Coordinates of C-alpha atoms in Angstrom, one line a residue:
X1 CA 173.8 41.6 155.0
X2 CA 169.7 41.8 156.2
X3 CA 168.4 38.4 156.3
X4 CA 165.1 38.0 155.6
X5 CA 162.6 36.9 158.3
X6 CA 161.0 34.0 158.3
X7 CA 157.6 35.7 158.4
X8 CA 158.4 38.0 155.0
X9 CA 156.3 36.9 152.3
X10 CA 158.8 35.2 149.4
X11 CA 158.1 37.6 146.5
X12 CA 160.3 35.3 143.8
X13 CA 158.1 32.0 145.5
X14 CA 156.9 29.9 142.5
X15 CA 158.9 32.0 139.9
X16 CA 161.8 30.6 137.7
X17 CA 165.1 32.2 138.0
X18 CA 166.8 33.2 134.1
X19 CA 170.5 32.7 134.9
X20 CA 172.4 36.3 134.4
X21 CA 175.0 35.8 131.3
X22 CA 178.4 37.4 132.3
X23 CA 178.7 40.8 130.6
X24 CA 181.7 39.9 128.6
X25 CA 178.6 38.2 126.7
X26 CA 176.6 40.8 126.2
X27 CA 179.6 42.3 125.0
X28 CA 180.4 39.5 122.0
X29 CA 176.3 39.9 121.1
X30 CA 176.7 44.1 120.7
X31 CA 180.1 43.2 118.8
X32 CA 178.5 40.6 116.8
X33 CA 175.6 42.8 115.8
X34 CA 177.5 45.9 114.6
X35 CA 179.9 43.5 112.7
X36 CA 177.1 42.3 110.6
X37 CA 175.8 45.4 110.0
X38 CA 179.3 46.0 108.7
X39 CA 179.2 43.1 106.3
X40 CA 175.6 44.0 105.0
X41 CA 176.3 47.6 104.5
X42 CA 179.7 46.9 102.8
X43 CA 178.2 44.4 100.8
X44 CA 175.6 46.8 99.6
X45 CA 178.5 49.4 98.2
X46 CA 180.3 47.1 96.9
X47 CA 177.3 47.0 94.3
X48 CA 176.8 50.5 94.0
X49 CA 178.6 51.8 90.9
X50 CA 181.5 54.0 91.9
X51 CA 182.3 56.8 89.4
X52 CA 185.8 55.6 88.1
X53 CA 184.5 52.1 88.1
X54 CA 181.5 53.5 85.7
X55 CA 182.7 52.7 81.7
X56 CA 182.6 55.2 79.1
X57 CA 179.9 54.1 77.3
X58 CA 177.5 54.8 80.7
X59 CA 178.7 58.1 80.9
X60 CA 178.6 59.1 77.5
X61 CA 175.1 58.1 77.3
X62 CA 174.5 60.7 80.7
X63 CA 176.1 63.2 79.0
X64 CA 174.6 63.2 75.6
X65 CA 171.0 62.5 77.5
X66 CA 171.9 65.6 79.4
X67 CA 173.0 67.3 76.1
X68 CA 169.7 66.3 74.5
X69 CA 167.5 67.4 77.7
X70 CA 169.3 71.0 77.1
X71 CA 168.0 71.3 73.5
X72 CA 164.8 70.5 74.0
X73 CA 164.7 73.7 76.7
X74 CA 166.7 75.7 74.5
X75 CA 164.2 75.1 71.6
X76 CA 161.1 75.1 73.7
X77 CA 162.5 78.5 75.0
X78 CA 163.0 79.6 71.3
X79 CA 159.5 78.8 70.1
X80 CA 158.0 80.3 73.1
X81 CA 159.9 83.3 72.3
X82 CA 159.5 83.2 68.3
X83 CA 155.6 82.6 69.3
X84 CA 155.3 85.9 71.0
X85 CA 157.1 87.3 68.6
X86 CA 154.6 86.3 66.2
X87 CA 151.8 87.2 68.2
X88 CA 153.6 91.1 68.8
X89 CA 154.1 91.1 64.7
X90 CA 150.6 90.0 63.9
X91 CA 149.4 92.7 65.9
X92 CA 151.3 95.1 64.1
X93 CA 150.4 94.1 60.9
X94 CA 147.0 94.2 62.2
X95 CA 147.0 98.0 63.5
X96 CA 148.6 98.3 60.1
X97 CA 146.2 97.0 58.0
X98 CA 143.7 99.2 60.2
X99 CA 145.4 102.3 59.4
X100 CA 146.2 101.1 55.3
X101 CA 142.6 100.9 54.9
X102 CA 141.5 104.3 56.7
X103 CA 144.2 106.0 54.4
X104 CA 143.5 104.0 50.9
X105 CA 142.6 105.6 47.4
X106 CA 141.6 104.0 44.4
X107 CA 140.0 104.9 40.8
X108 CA 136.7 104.7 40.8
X109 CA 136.9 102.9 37.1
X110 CA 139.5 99.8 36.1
X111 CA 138.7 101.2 32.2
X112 CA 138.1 104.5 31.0
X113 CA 138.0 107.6 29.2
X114 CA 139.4 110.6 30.4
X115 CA 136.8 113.5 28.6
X116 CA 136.4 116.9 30.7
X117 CA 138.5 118.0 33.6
X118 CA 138.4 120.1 36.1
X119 CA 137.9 124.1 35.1
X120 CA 135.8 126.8 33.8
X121 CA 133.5 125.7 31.0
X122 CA 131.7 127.8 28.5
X123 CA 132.0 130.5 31.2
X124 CA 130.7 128.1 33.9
X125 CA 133.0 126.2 36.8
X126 CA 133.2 122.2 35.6
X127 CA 133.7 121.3 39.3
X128 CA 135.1 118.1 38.8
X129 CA 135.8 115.3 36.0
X130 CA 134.4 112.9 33.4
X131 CA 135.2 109.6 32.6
X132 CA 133.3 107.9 29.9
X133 CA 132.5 104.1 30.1
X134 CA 129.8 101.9 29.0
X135 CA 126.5 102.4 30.2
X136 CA 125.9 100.4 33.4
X137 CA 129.8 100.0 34.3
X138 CA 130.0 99.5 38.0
X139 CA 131.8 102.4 39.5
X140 CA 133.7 102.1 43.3
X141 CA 134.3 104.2 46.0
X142 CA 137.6 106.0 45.3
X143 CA 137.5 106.2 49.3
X144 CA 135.9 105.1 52.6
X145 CA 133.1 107.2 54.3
X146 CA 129.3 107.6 55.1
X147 CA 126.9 107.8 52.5
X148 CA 125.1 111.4 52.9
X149 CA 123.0 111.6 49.7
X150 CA 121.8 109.1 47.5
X151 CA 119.2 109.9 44.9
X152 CA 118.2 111.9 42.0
X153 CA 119.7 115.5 42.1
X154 CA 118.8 117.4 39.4
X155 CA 121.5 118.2 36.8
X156 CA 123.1 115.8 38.6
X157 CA 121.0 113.4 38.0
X158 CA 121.1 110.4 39.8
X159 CA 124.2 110.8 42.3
X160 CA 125.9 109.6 45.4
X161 CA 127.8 111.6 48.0
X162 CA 130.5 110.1 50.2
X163 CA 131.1 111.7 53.3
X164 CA 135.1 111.3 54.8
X165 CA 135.6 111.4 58.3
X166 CA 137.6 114.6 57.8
X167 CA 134.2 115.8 56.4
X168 CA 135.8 116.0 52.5
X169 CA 133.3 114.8 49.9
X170 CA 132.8 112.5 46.4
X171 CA 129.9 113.1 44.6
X172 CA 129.2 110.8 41.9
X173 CA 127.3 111.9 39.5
X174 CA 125.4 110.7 36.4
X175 CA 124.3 107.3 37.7
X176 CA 121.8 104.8 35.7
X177 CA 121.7 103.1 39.0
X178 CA 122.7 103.4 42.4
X179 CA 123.8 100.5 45.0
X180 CA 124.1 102.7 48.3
X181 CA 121.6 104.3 50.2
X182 CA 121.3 107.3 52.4
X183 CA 123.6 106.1 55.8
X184 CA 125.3 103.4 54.6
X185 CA 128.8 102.8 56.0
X186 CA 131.6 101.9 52.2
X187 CA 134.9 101.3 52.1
X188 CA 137.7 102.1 49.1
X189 CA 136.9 99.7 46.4
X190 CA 133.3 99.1 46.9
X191 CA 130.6 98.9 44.1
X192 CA 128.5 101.7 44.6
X193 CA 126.7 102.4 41.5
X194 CA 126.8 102.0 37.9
X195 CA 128.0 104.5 34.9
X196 CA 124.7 106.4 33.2
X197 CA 123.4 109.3 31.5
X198 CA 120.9 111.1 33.5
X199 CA 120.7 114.2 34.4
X200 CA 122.5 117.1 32.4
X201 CA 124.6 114.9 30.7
X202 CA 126.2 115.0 26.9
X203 CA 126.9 111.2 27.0
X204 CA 127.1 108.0 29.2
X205 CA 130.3 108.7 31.9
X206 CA 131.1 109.4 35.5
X207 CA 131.2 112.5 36.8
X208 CA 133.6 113.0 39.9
X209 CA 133.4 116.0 42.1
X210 CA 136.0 116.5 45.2
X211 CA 134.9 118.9 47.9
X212 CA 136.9 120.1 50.8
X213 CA 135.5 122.2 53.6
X214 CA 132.5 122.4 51.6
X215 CA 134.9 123.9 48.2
X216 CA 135.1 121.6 44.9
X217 CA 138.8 121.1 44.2
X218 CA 140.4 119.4 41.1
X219 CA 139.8 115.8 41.5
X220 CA 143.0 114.8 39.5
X221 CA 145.6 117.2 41.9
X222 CA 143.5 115.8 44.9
X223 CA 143.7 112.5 44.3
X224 CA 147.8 112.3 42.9
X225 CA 148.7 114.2 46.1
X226 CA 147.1 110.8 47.6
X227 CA 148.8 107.7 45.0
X228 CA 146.5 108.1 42.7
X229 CA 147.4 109.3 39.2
X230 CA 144.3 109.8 36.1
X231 CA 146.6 109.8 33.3
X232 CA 144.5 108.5 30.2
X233 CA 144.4 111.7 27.9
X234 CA 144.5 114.2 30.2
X235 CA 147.1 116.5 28.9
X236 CA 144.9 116.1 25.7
X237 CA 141.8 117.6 27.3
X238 CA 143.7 119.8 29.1
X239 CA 144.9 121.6 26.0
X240 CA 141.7 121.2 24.2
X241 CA 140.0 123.1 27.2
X242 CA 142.4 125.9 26.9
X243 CA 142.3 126.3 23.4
X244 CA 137.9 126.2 23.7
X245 CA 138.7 128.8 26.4
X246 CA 141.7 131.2 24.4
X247 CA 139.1 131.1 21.2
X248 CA 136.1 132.7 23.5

């Protein structure tokens, strides 16, 4: 073993020696700590709840939360799916509605007297028909379209013609007073006019032409082929007309 000389400085000189512990006690310290640590940890479990110690009551309370929690997606799923739905159907019924009021007919009188059809009279065409009402009766639009006339036409007297996108027209004829002007955009059922006697007229009515392609048709066929029937005496006038027309 090297001794130390006498002229080697003394590097542990004024310094306090800590006695070494024999290692059999750092052994009980390292056993000690991880024995604790034992006791903490199994004293923590032995709080937790274990799953056959948990009572009924606990877990049916989980269950019917969780039962719960699954309705409330399954009926937040349903109205998100019933709102679409909705939202697809009211779109349809829009489009619908769109397409219902393009293709709409109506009479052009709520009240009214069938007098003259359609047909040669006293050797002349009648190119459309009458229907008597009281003076100043507001007459509609039997259907949608631009205004393309609107003012006094001779034997027309004063008259409105309603232009279809198809390019078929209603002339209304006879007016004491019209409501439209010349460009005006109407729709089936609007007031466009009221009932008169001007022009070459025998009395106070309405006098409806239908022309298609620029030919006058028979209003009544015309308008039945679309839902909409004249039936107040017209088989009457009818026969009347071909009895005036047999006795010629």
């Amino acid at each position: 073993m090297r001794q130390r000389l006498s002229s080697e400085p003394d590097r542990y000189r004024g310094r306090r020696r800590v006695p070494t512990p024999p290692r059999s006690r750092y052994a009980a310290v390292v056993t000690s700590a991880f024995v604790g640590a034992g006791v903490v940890a199994l004293g923590a479990a032995s709080n937790l709840p274990d799953a056959k110690d948990v009572s009924p009551e606990v877990l049916q309370s989980l269950k019917s939360s969780q039962i719960a929690a699954d309705a409330l997606d399954s009926r937040s799923d349903d109205e998100n799916r019933a709102s679409r739905s909705e939202d697809r159907s009211e779109g349809a019924e829009e489009v619908s509605a769109e397409v219902s009021a393009e293709d709409i007919y109506l009479l052009p009188l709520d009240d009214y007297q069938f007098t003259s059809a359609y047909g040669v009279r006293f050797g002349k065409l009648h190119a459309g028909i009458d229907l008597a009402a009281a003076e100043g009766t507001p007459y509609k639009a039997v259907h949608g379209g631009t205004v393309t006339s609107a003012g006094y036409n001779g034997g027309y007297g004063y008259a409105v013609t309603v232009q279809q996108e198809d390019g078929t027209e209603m002339i209304y004829a006879h007016s004491r007073r019209l409501l439209v002007k010349k460009g005006d955009e109407v729709k089936a059922g609007q007031v466009i006019g009221e009932v008169g006697n001007t022009g070459y007229s025998y009395g106070t009515h309405l006098h409806l032409e239908v022309h298609v392609k620029g030919t006058p048709v028979d209003p009544i066929v015309f308008l039945k082929e679309r839902g909409v029937d004249i039936k107040l005496q017209i088989e009457s006038v009818y026969a009347g007309m071909a009895a005036a027309e047999a006795a010629s």
